[in-house]
Coordinates of C-alpha atoms in Angstrom, one line a residue:
M927 CA 56.8 55.8 -9.6
N928 CA 59.6 56.0 -7.1
T929 CA 60.3 52.4 -6.1
S930 CA 63.4 50.4 -5.2
I931 CA 64.3 46.8 -4.5
L932 CA 65.6 46.1 -1.1
Q933 CA 67.3 42.8 -1.5
K934 CA 70.1 42.2 -3.9
G935 CA 68.9 39.8 -6.7
A936 CA 65.3 40.2 -5.7
F937 CA 63.0 41.2 -8.5
F938 CA 59.4 41.5 -9.6
F939 CA 57.7 41.1 -13.0
L940 CA 55.3 43.8 -14.4
F941 CA 53.1 42.5 -17.2
I942 CA 50.5 44.5 -19.2
F943 CA 48.2 41.9 -20.7
F944 CA 45.9 42.2 -23.7
Q945 CA 42.2 41.5 -23.8
N946 CA 41.1 37.9 -22.9
E947 CA 44.2 37.2 -20.9
S948 CA 43.7 36.7 -17.1
K949 CA 47.0 36.8 -15.4
A950 CA 48.1 39.5 -13.0
Q951 CA 49.2 42.8 -14.3
M952 CA 51.8 42.9 -11.5
Y953 CA 53.5 39.7 -10.5
V954 CA 56.0 39.5 -7.6
S955 CA 58.1 36.4 -7.6
P956 CA 59.2 34.3 -4.6
N957 CA 62.0 35.8 -2.5
S958 CA 61.3 39.2 -3.9
Y959 CA 60.4 42.6 -2.6
V960 CA 58.8 45.7 -4.0
F961 CA 59.5 48.8 -1.9
A962 CA 57.7 52.2 -2.5
T963 CA 58.4 55.2 -0.5
N964 CA 56.4 58.5 -0.4
E965 CA 54.9 57.7 -3.9
L966 CA 51.9 56.4 -5.6
V967 CA 52.0 52.9 -7.2
F968 CA 49.2 52.3 -9.8
I969 CA 48.3 48.9 -11.1
K970 CA 45.6 48.8 -13.8
E971 CA 44.4 45.3 -13.0
Q972 CA 45.4 42.5 -10.6
L973 CA 48.4 42.0 -8.3
E974 CA 49.8 38.5 -7.5
L975 CA 52.1 38.1 -4.5
K976 CA 53.1 34.6 -5.6
A977 CA 54.7 33.1 -2.5
A978 CA 54.9 33.7 1.2
T979 CA 58.3 35.3 0.5
S980 CA 56.7 37.8 -2.1
N981 CA 56.2 41.1 -0.3
F982 CA 55.1 44.7 -1.2
Y983 CA 56.2 47.5 1.2
L984 CA 54.4 50.9 1.3
R985 CA 56.4 53.3 3.4
D986 CA 56.4 57.0 4.2
S987 CA 53.0 57.8 2.8
A988 CA 53.3 55.6 -0.3
Q989 CA 49.9 54.2 -1.4
L990 CA 48.7 51.6 -3.9
L991 CA 45.9 52.3 -6.4
Q992 CA 44.3 49.7 -8.7
G993 CA 42.0 50.2 -11.6
T994 CA 39.9 47.0 -11.4
T995 CA 36.4 47.9 -12.2
T996 CA 34.6 44.8 -10.8
N997 CA 35.8 42.1 -8.3
T998 CA 39.4 41.9 -7.4
G999 CA 41.8 39.5 -9.1
N1000 CA 44.5 39.9 -6.4
S1001 CA 46.0 36.6 -5.2
G1002 CA 48.9 35.0 -3.6
L1003 CA 50.5 33.9 -0.3
G1004 CA 52.6 37.0 0.0
S1005 CA 51.8 40.2 1.9
L1006 CA 51.4 43.9 1.4
S1007 CA 52.7 45.9 4.4
V1008 CA 51.4 49.4 5.2
Y1009 CA 51.6 51.4 8.5
Q1010 CA 48.9 53.4 10.3
E1011 CA 49.0 55.0 13.7
G1012 CA 46.1 54.8 16.2
S1013 CA 45.3 57.8 18.5
T1014 CA 44.2 56.3 21.8
N1015 CA 45.6 54.6 24.8
N1016 CA 44.4 51.3 26.3
F1017 CA 41.2 52.7 27.6
Q1018 CA 39.8 54.4 24.4
Y1019 CA 38.6 53.1 21.0
N1020 CA 39.6 53.8 17.5
Y1021 CA 37.4 52.7 14.7
W1022 CA 39.3 50.9 11.9
C1023 CA 38.8 49.3 8.5
S1024 CA 41.6 47.1 7.4
P1025 CA 43.3 47.7 4.0
V1026 CA 44.3 44.0 3.8
G1027 CA 42.8 40.6 4.3
G1028 CA 44.4 37.1 4.9
A1029 CA 46.9 36.0 2.3
A1030 CA 45.5 33.3 0.1
A1031 CA 46.5 31.7 -3.3
T1032 CA 43.0 32.1 -4.6
T1033 CA 41.7 35.4 -6.1
G1034 CA 39.3 37.6 -4.2
N1035 CA 39.3 39.7 -1.0
S1036 CA 39.8 37.7 2.2
P1037 CA 38.7 38.2 5.8
F1038 CA 41.0 40.0 8.2
G1039 CA 42.0 39.2 11.8
I1040 CA 43.9 41.2 14.3
S1041 CA 46.9 38.8 14.2
Q1042 CA 47.7 40.6 10.9
L1043 CA 48.6 43.7 12.9
K1044 CA 52.4 43.3 13.3
D1045 CA 54.8 44.9 15.8
V1046 CA 57.2 47.1 13.8
T1047 CA 61.0 46.4 14.4
S1048 CA 62.6 47.9 11.4
I1049 CA 61.9 49.3 7.9
I1050 CA 60.7 45.9 6.8
G1051 CA 61.0 43.8 10.0
F1052 CA 58.4 42.9 12.4
N1053 CA 57.4 40.7 15.3
E1054 CA 54.2 38.9 15.7
P1055 CA 51.7 40.6 18.1
N1056 CA 51.0 39.1 21.4
I1057 CA 47.2 38.4 21.3
L1058 CA 46.2 38.6 25.0
A1059 CA 43.8 36.3 26.8
S1060 CA 40.1 37.1 26.4
N1061 CA 39.9 38.2 30.0
S1062 CA 42.8 40.7 29.6
Y1063 CA 41.7 44.2 29.0
N1064 CA 44.9 46.3 28.6
G1065 CA 46.9 46.3 25.4
T1066 CA 50.6 47.0 25.6
A1067 CA 53.0 49.1 23.4
S1068 CA 56.2 47.2 24.0
P1069 CA 56.1 44.4 23.0
L1070 CA 52.9 44.9 21.1
G1071 CA 50.0 43.2 22.9
I1072 CA 46.4 43.4 21.6
A1073 CA 43.4 42.9 23.9
P1074 CA 40.9 41.0 21.6
F1075 CA 38.1 41.6 24.1
W1076 CA 37.6 45.1 22.4
I1077 CA 37.4 43.8 18.8
N1078 CA 33.8 44.2 17.7
K1079 CA 32.0 45.0 14.5
L1080 CA 28.4 46.4 13.7
I1081 CA 26.3 45.5 10.7
G1082 CA 23.0 47.2 10.1
S1083 CA 21.8 48.0 13.7
S1084 CA 21.1 50.9 16.0
S1085 CA 21.3 48.8 19.2
Y1086 CA 24.3 48.7 21.5
A1087 CA 23.5 45.0 22.1
S1088 CA 23.9 44.3 18.4
W1089 CA 27.7 44.8 18.3
L1090 CA 29.2 41.5 17.2
A1091 CA 32.2 40.3 19.2
V1092 CA 35.1 39.4 16.9
G1093 CA 38.0 38.9 19.2
S1094 CA 41.0 37.2 17.7
A1095 CA 39.0 35.4 14.9
A1096 CA 39.8 36.3 11.3
T1097 CA 36.2 37.0 10.5
I1098 CA 36.2 40.7 9.5
N1099 CA 35.3 40.9 5.8
A1100 CA 36.6 43.5 3.4
G1101 CA 34.7 46.7 4.0
E1102 CA 33.6 45.8 7.6
G1103 CA 34.9 48.2 10.2
F1104 CA 36.0 47.1 13.7
T1105 CA 36.6 48.7 17.1
M1106 CA 39.9 48.3 18.9
K1107 CA 41.4 50.0 21.9
G1108 CA 44.9 51.3 21.9
T1109 CA 47.8 50.3 24.0
S1110 CA 49.5 51.3 27.3
G1111 CA 53.0 52.6 27.7
T1112 CA 55.5 53.6 24.9
N1113 CA 57.6 51.9 22.3
A1114 CA 60.8 53.6 21.5
I1115 CA 61.6 51.9 18.1
T1116 CA 61.6 54.6 15.4
V1117 CA 61.3 54.0 11.6
N1118 CA 61.2 56.8 9.0
G1119 CA 61.4 59.4 11.8
V1120 CA 58.2 58.1 13.5
Q1121 CA 58.2 56.4 16.9
N1122 CA 56.2 53.2 17.3
N1123 CA 54.4 54.7 20.3
P1124 CA 55.3 58.0 22.0
G1125 CA 52.3 57.5 24.2
S1126 CA 48.7 57.0 23.1
K1127 CA 49.7 56.7 19.4
Q1128 CA 50.3 53.0 18.6
R1129 CA 51.7 52.3 15.1
Y1130 CA 50.5 49.1 13.5
D1131 CA 51.9 47.2 10.5
F1132 CA 48.9 45.9 8.5
R1133 CA 50.1 42.9 6.5
G1134 CA 48.1 40.7 4.2
K1135 CA 46.6 40.5 0.7
P1136 CA 45.6 44.1 -0.4
N1137 CA 41.9 44.7 -0.7
D1138 CA 40.8 45.7 -4.2
G1139 CA 37.8 46.1 -6.5
T1140 CA 34.1 46.4 -5.7
I1141 CA 33.3 45.5 -2.2
Q1142 CA 29.7 45.0 -1.0
I1143 CA 28.7 46.5 2.4
S1144 CA 25.5 45.5 4.0
V1145 CA 23.2 48.2 5.3
G1146 CA 19.8 48.2 7.0
L1147 CA 16.8 50.6 6.8
S1148 CA 17.5 53.4 9.4
Q1149 CA 20.3 51.2 10.9
F1150 CA 24.0 52.0 11.4
T1151 CA 26.8 49.9 9.9
L1152 CA 30.4 50.3 10.8
T1153 CA 32.5 50.4 7.7
G1154 CA 35.4 52.6 6.5
N1155 CA 38.2 52.9 3.9
P1156 CA 39.0 49.2 2.9
Y1157 CA 42.0 50.0 0.6
P1158 CA 45.7 50.6 1.0
S1159 CA 45.2 54.2 -0.4
A1160 CA 43.0 57.1 0.6
I1161 CA 39.5 57.4 -0.7
D1162 CA 37.3 60.3 -1.6
L1163 CA 34.7 59.9 1.1
S1164 CA 32.5 62.6 -0.5
A1165 CA 32.4 60.6 -3.8
F1166 CA 31.4 57.4 -2.0
L1167 CA 28.6 59.1 0.1
L1168 CA 27.2 61.1 -2.8
E1169 CA 27.0 58.1 -5.2
Q1170 CA 25.8 55.3 -2.9
T1171 CA 22.1 56.2 -2.5
N1172 CA 21.3 53.3 -0.3
C1173 CA 22.8 55.1 2.6
S1174 CA 21.9 58.6 4.0
G1175 CA 25.1 60.1 2.5
I1176 CA 26.4 61.1 5.9
A1177 CA 29.4 59.6 7.8
Y1178 CA 29.7 59.4 11.6
F1179 CA 33.1 59.3 13.4
W1180 CA 33.5 58.1 17.0
E1181 CA 35.2 60.6 19.4
Q1182 CA 36.0 59.9 23.0
D1183 CA 37.1 62.0 26.0
K1184 CA 40.7 60.8 26.4
T1185 CA 41.0 62.0 30.0
V1186 CA 38.8 59.2 31.1
N1187 CA 40.9 56.1 31.9
S1188 CA 38.4 53.5 32.6
H1189 CA 37.0 50.3 30.9
Y1190 CA 33.6 50.7 32.4
I1191 CA 31.0 51.9 30.0
T1192 CA 29.3 54.0 32.8
D1193 CA 32.5 56.1 32.9
Y1194 CA 32.8 56.6 29.1
K1195 CA 32.3 60.1 27.7
G1196 CA 32.0 60.1 23.9
G1197 CA 29.9 60.6 20.8
Y1198 CA 29.8 60.8 17.1
G1199 CA 31.1 63.6 14.9
T1200 CA 29.2 64.1 11.7
F1201 CA 30.4 64.7 8.1
S1202 CA 28.2 65.9 5.4
P1203 CA 29.8 66.0 1.8
G1204 CA 27.4 68.6 0.5
T1205 CA 28.7 68.7 -3.1
L1206 CA 31.5 67.1 -5.0
G1207 CA 33.0 70.5 -5.5
S1208 CA 33.5 71.3 -1.8
S1209 CA 35.4 70.1 1.2
G1210 CA 32.1 69.3 3.1
V1211 CA 31.0 70.2 6.6
Y1212 CA 32.1 68.5 9.8
V1213 CA 30.4 69.0 13.2
P1214 CA 32.3 67.7 16.2
A1215 CA 30.8 65.1 18.6
T1216 CA 28.8 66.1 21.7
F1217 CA 30.2 63.9 24.5
Y1218 CA 27.6 62.0 26.5
S1219 CA 27.9 59.6 29.4
Y1220 CA 26.4 56.2 29.2
D1221 CA 24.7 53.6 31.3
G1222 CA 25.5 49.9 31.5
S1223 CA 23.3 49.1 28.5
G1224 CA 25.0 51.7 26.3
N1225 CA 22.2 54.3 26.4
S1226 CA 23.3 57.9 26.4
G1227 CA 22.8 59.9 29.7
G1228 CA 24.2 63.2 30.8
I1229 CA 26.1 65.6 28.6
A1230 CA 29.8 65.6 29.1
G1231 CA 31.7 67.8 26.6
L1232 CA 32.5 68.6 23.0
G1233 CA 34.9 66.9 20.5
S1234 CA 37.2 68.4 17.9
I1235 CA 36.9 69.5 14.3
F1236 CA 38.6 67.2 11.7
Q1237 CA 39.0 67.4 7.9
R1238 CA 37.1 64.4 6.5
R1239 CA 36.8 64.8 2.7
F1240 CA 39.5 62.2 2.0
S1241 CA 39.6 59.1 4.4
P1242 CA 43.1 57.8 5.1
I1243 CA 44.2 54.2 5.1
G1244 CA 42.6 52.3 8.0
Q1245 CA 39.9 54.9 8.8
G1246 CA 36.6 53.5 10.1
F1247 CA 33.3 55.3 10.2
M1248 CA 29.5 54.7 10.5
I1249 CA 26.9 55.0 7.8
N1250 CA 23.1 54.9 8.1
G1251 CA 21.1 52.8 5.7
R1252 CA 18.1 53.9 3.7
V1253 CA 17.1 50.4 2.7
N1254 CA 17.7 46.8 3.6
G1255 CA 20.5 46.1 1.0
T1256 CA 24.0 47.0 0.2
V1257 CA 26.3 49.9 -0.7
E1258 CA 29.4 49.5 -2.8
M1259 CA 32.9 50.6 -2.1
K1260 CA 34.8 50.9 -5.5
N1261 CA 38.2 51.5 -6.8
S1262 CA 36.8 54.7 -8.5
Y1263 CA 36.8 56.3 -5.1
R1264 CA 40.6 55.7 -4.6
V1265 CA 42.9 58.7 -4.6
F1266 CA 46.5 59.4 -3.8
V1267 CA 46.1 61.9 -1.0
K1268 CA 48.6 62.0 1.9
E1269 CA 47.2 62.2 5.4
G1270 CA 47.2 65.7 6.9
V1271 CA 45.1 68.7 7.7
A1272 CA 46.2 70.6 4.7
N1273 CA 45.1 67.7 2.4
N1274 CA 41.6 67.3 4.0
S1275 CA 42.5 63.9 5.2
Q1276 CA 42.8 63.1 9.0
F1277 CA 42.7 59.8 10.8
E1278 CA 42.5 61.8 14.0
K1279 CA 44.4 65.0 14.8
T1280 CA 42.9 68.0 16.4
S1281 CA 42.8 71.1 14.1
G1282 CA 41.1 74.4 13.7
N1283 CA 38.4 74.8 11.2
K1284 CA 40.7 76.6 8.8
K1285 CA 40.8 77.0 5.0
T1286 CA 42.5 74.0 3.4
N1287 CA 45.0 75.8 1.3
P1288 CA 45.2 79.6 2.1
D1289 CA 47.2 80.3 -1.2
F1290 CA 44.9 78.7 -3.7
E1291 CA 41.1 78.9 -4.4
F1292 CA 41.0 75.2 -5.6
L1293 CA 42.7 72.0 -4.9
S1294 CA 45.8 71.1 -6.7
K1295 CA 45.9 68.1 -9.1
I1296 CA 45.2 64.8 -7.3
Q1297 CA 45.9 61.5 -8.9
S1298 CA 42.8 59.3 -8.8
V1299 CA 41.4 56.1 -10.4
S1300 CA 38.3 57.9 -11.5
G1301 CA 40.1 60.7 -13.3
F1302 CA 37.9 63.4 -11.7
D1303 CA 39.4 66.9 -11.9
Y1304 CA 40.0 67.9 -8.3
K1305 CA 41.3 71.2 -9.5
T1306 CA 37.5 72.2 -9.7
V1307 CA 37.1 71.5 -5.9
S1308 CA 37.1 74.7 -3.8
T1309 CA 39.4 75.0 -0.9
E1310 CA 37.1 77.6 0.8
L1311 CA 35.0 76.3 3.7
T1312 CA 31.3 75.8 2.8
P1313 CA 29.5 79.0 3.8
Q1314 CA 28.0 78.3 7.3
I1315 CA 27.0 79.5 10.7
R1316 CA 28.0 77.4 13.7
L1317 CA 25.8 77.4 16.8
N1318 CA 27.0 76.4 20.3
T1319 CA 24.6 75.4 23.0
L1320 CA 25.8 74.8 26.5
M1321 CA 23.3 72.3 28.2
N1322 CA 23.0 72.4 32.0
N1323 CA 26.5 73.9 32.2
Q1324 CA 27.9 70.5 31.3
G1325 CA 28.3 69.6 27.6
V1326 CA 28.0 71.5 24.3
R1327 CA 26.0 70.7 21.2
Q1328 CA 27.4 72.3 18.1
L1329 CA 25.1 72.7 15.0
A1330 CA 26.0 73.8 11.6
L1331 CA 23.7 75.8 9.3
A1332 CA 25.3 75.4 5.8
F1333 CA 24.4 77.5 2.8
I1334 CA 24.4 75.5 -0.4
P1335 CA 22.8 76.8 -3.5
Q1336 CA 21.5 73.4 -4.5
A1337 CA 19.9 72.7 -1.2
T1338 CA 16.2 72.9 -0.4
D1339 CA 14.3 73.7 2.8
G1340 CA 13.5 70.1 3.2
V1341 CA 15.7 67.1 3.8
D1342 CA 18.5 66.8 1.2
R1343 CA 20.4 63.5 1.1
A1344 CA 24.2 63.9 1.7
M1345 CA 23.6 67.5 2.8
D1346 CA 21.4 67.5 5.9
A1347 CA 22.8 65.3 8.6
M1348 CA 20.5 63.6 11.1
S1349 CA 21.6 63.4 14.8
S1350 CA 23.1 60.2 15.9
S1351 CA 22.0 61.0 19.4
D1352 CA 18.2 61.1 18.9
S1353 CA 17.8 59.0 22.1
S1354 CA 19.8 61.3 24.3
P1355 CA 17.9 62.8 27.4
A1356 CA 18.9 66.4 26.5
D1357 CA 19.8 67.9 23.1
V1358 CA 19.5 70.8 20.7
Y1359 CA 18.9 70.3 17.0
F1360 CA 17.5 71.6 13.7
V1361 CA 13.9 70.4 13.2
L1362 CA 13.4 68.9 9.7
Q1363 CA 10.3 66.8 9.0
D1364 CA 9.9 66.3 12.7
S1365 CA 13.3 64.8 13.0
E1366 CA 16.5 65.9 14.6
Y1367 CA 19.4 67.2 12.6
V1368 CA 22.9 68.5 13.5
I1369 CA 23.7 69.9 10.0
N1370 CA 21.0 71.8 8.0
A1371 CA 21.8 72.8 4.4
V1372 CA 19.6 75.5 2.9
N1373 CA 19.8 78.0 0.0
F1374 CA 20.8 81.3 1.7
D1375 CA 18.1 84.0 2.1
L1376 CA 18.1 86.8 4.6
D1377 CA 14.4 86.4 5.1
K1378 CA 14.7 82.7 5.9
K1379 CA 13.6 81.2 9.3
I1380 CA 15.3 78.1 10.6
T1381 CA 13.4 76.0 13.1
I1382 CA 15.5 74.8 16.1
G1383 CA 14.4 72.3 18.8
F1384 CA 15.2 71.7 22.4
K1385 CA 14.5 68.6 24.4
N1386 CA 15.3 67.4 28.0
T1387 CA 13.9 64.9 30.3
K1388 CA 13.8 67.3 33.2
Q1389 CA 14.0 71.1 33.6
A1390 CA 17.2 72.3 32.0
N1391 CA 19.3 75.4 31.4
F1392 CA 20.4 76.2 27.8
K1393 CA 22.8 78.9 26.7
I1394 CA 22.9 79.4 22.9
T1395 CA 25.4 81.5 20.9
V1396 CA 26.9 81.8 17.4
S1397 CA 30.4 80.3 17.7
E1398 CA 31.5 81.1 14.1
I1399 CA 30.3 82.6 10.8
V1400 CA 32.2 81.4 7.8
N1401 CA 32.2 82.9 4.4
V1402 CA 28.8 84.6 4.8
P1403 CA 29.6 88.3 4.6
T1404 CA 26.0 89.3 4.1
V1405 CA 25.0 88.1 7.6
N1406 CA 25.2 91.0 10.0
A1407 CA 23.0 89.6 12.7
V1408 CA 21.7 86.3 14.0
Y1409 CA 18.7 86.1 16.4
L1410 CA 17.0 83.4 18.3
H1411 CA 13.3 84.2 17.9
D1412 CA 10.9 83.1 20.7
K1413 CA 7.6 82.8 18.7
I1414 CA 5.5 82.4 21.8
K1415 CA 6.9 85.6 23.5
D1416 CA 7.6 87.2 20.1
T1417 CA 11.0 88.3 21.3
Y1418 CA 14.3 88.3 19.4
H1419 CA 17.7 87.6 21.1
D1420 CA 21.0 88.6 19.7
I1421 CA 23.1 85.4 19.6
K1422 CA 25.8 86.7 17.2
N1423 CA 27.4 89.2 19.7
S1424 CA 26.2 87.5 23.0
F1425 CA 24.4 84.3 24.1
H1426 CA 20.8 83.8 25.2
E1427 CA 20.2 81.9 28.4
M1428 CA 16.9 80.2 29.1
V1429 CA 15.4 77.6 31.4
L1430 CA 13.1 75.2 29.7
P1431 CA 10.7 72.7 31.4
A1432 CA 11.0 68.9 30.7
G1433 CA 9.8 67.8 27.3
K1434 CA 10.4 68.3 23.7
N1435 CA 10.0 71.7 22.1
N1436 CA 10.1 71.7 18.3
T1437 CA 7.9 74.6 17.5
Q1438 CA 8.7 77.6 19.8
F1439 CA 12.1 78.8 18.5
E1440 CA 13.7 79.7 15.2
I1441 CA 16.9 81.2 13.9
T1442 CA 16.4 84.4 11.9
F1443 CA 18.7 87.1 10.3
K1444 CA 16.4 90.0 10.9
D1445 CA 14.9 91.6 14.0
N1446 CA 11.2 92.4 13.6
K1447 CA 10.6 93.2 17.3
T1448 CA 12.2 94.6 20.4
L1449 CA 15.3 92.6 21.3
G1450 CA 15.5 90.5 24.4
V1451 CA 19.0 92.0 24.9
D1452 CA 18.2 95.7 25.3
S1453 CA 19.1 97.6 22.1
N1454 CA 19.7 100.9 23.8
A1455 CA 22.4 99.4 26.0
K1456 CA 24.5 98.9 22.9
E1457 CA 24.9 102.7 22.7
D1458 CA 25.8 103.0 26.4
F1459 CA 29.0 100.8 26.5
M1460 CA 32.2 100.2 24.5
V1461 CA 34.1 97.0 25.1
Y1462 CA 37.7 96.8 23.9
Q1463 CA 40.2 94.0 24.1
N1464 CA 43.8 95.3 24.2
N1465 CA 45.9 92.2 23.3
P1466 CA 49.3 94.0 23.5
S1467 CA 48.5 94.9 27.2
K1468 CA 46.5 91.7 27.8
S1469 CA 43.6 93.6 29.2
L1470 CA 39.9 94.2 28.7
T1471 CA 38.6 97.7 28.9
I1472 CA 34.9 98.6 29.4
S1473 CA 33.9 102.3 28.7
N1474 CA 30.8 103.5 30.5
P1475 CA 30.6 107.2 29.4
N1476 CA 27.0 107.6 30.8
S1477 CA 28.0 106.3 34.3
I1478 CA 25.3 103.6 34.2
E1479 CA 25.4 101.5 37.3
L1480 CA 26.5 98.0 36.5
A1481 CA 25.4 95.0 38.5
S1482 CA 27.9 92.5 37.0
C1483 CA 30.4 91.7 34.2
G1484 CA 30.8 88.2 33.1
I1485 CA 33.3 86.6 30.6
Y1486 CA 32.3 83.4 29.0
D1487 CA 34.0 81.1 26.4
V1488 CA 32.3 80.7 23.1
A1489 CA 30.6 77.6 24.4
G1490 CA 28.8 79.7 27.1
K1491 CA 30.8 78.5 30.1
L1492 CA 31.5 81.2 32.7
I1493 CA 35.2 82.1 33.0
F1494 CA 35.1 85.2 35.1
V1495 CA 32.4 87.3 36.9
Q1496 CA 32.5 90.3 39.1
D1497 CA 29.5 91.9 40.8
D1498 CA 28.5 95.4 42.0
L1499 CA 30.8 97.3 39.7
G1500 CA 29.1 100.7 40.4
D1501 CA 29.0 103.5 37.8
Q1502 CA 32.8 104.0 37.0
A1503 CA 33.5 105.5 33.6
T1504 CA 36.2 103.0 32.8
L1505 CA 36.7 99.4 34.0
T1506 CA 39.8 97.3 33.2
F1507 CA 40.4 93.6 33.7
S1508 CA 43.4 91.5 33.0
T1509 CA 43.1 88.7 30.4
A1510 CA 46.7 87.5 30.7
S1511 CA 45.7 84.1 32.0
Y1512 CA 43.2 83.4 29.1
G1513 CA 43.9 81.1 26.2
D1514 CA 43.7 82.4 22.7
G1515 CA 40.2 82.3 21.4
I1516 CA 36.8 84.0 21.1
Y1517 CA 35.1 85.2 24.4
I1518 CA 31.8 86.8 25.2
V1519 CA 31.6 89.8 27.6
K1520 CA 28.2 90.2 29.1
L1521 CA 27.2 93.3 31.1
T1522 CA 24.1 93.5 33.3
T1523 CA 22.9 96.9 34.6
K1524 CA 21.2 97.5 37.9
D1525 CA 17.8 97.8 36.2
N1526 CA 18.4 94.3 34.5
K1527 CA 19.3 95.4 31.1
N1528 CA 21.9 93.3 29.2
F1529 CA 24.7 94.0 26.7
G1530 CA 26.9 91.4 25.0
K1531 CA 30.1 91.7 23.0
K1532 CA 32.4 89.1 21.5
I1533 CA 36.1 89.7 21.8
I1534 CA 39.2 87.9 20.4
I1535 CA 42.1 87.3 22.9
K1536 CA 45.5 86.5 21.5
N1537 CA 48.2 86.1 24.1

């Protein structure tokens, strides 16, 4: 443990007590400081921060783990201080869960209030936050001003109206999550090389008695509860979700379109990303949020965009998320889930930072050793992404729904807890989903079989356009083709190399379509056309070349992004043997080239552009 004492003459006592003794295992005396930087501090039992002048500082990724197996024995009037940065401005929400509660001489976890979020001034210094009036909506970065109007919590409900206003009151119990909007402006103070707020990234100093021990979290049958990581250390989110069977085993994370600067709910564009742990030996599967717009009552309306992919296996300090109850009862957050994992993409731990869906550690097949309370051997956890096929569907040329078909040997074709993830947007007016037991799922885990057929559903309140394609195939080398099978027309459409576009009437369609890996009929995309054209992306010359050796007359060439949005189109191309188009202005990524002949035959090809 790399710790240092900041103040000359300051000290702390560390006791290891024998059975039947009840005093703290770590005791910090009055006028004393414990300072840990970039290191793990482990306390087997309780911590006592004796007086208001007894402080414990965690800096530069330092974390505190405790081994208490039941209720906490932490006590004292002093405070633990730990930093975490938000990721929004004054118009968007972060979902939080505090690692500390109010300082109290008595043992036990204490409720938290937003006045415990301090304004950082130096490595240990702070100013009290300015708690704005209840009718003030815009927090400020310098000095730190927090708008209590946006502080809410949700316990066992699926209704927007059931959010509980907290405001400035210290009534957020340990394990309860809360919403809070960020701040406007910037704050130039820099500590440990990190600026307090360079813009839309406010740093907060959480100060109070550290949460510890077993924490009861209320859940309701088929209802959502906002909870999160309640400790001043990371947690193994997968271990929590897999073990706590009173919830569905799935975590939901709020994402919001950060280009929308408005406090009116009718202007919001957001939704919930979905994390499925799968198995304890994997990094899990995360599907980004589909952004919806909302009406004044909080009901989802039009489709508005797609969120980002995050690494969620380990939840960092302060992370809030939703869980869905399977009973009217409780789940338990326990010290056994606590781990020393530093925040970052490479560590499978992100509060919020956009990343690609990449392998966690490209140099090793398994995680390296992770210090934990449980003693679980994390060197048995694969760093390879779970084998999966991701599908993107563009709905009405507005927003994208992404689905993940995950291949897990232990999965069944039915609903598997902590593997299959139900949609959090089942009340939305338009959507795409896997159909399991007549319900809507965004992650479907199955045992892989080339003969398997996966039912996919579409719904819309009015006639709508859908464009569906495979956005990515991960670690499934045996899949050479993916088709959308229309069972009524008995046609198969290649969605691995192209997309299939269709217009569906209003209503819910849970029986007509399925995903297959074999083509038993004539393709909807003409198979002969594949032999007539060659499509080649020349990245050094930043150009796309189409070879038409049989001089077939082309009606159009369209280039689409992997979500199905049209980027470029040119009509009436004639029967030229070679066509070349510049791709210099395109961003790096996967694109779909779709050719249509004069006799209405189609050919699709995916290309990779690297500029």
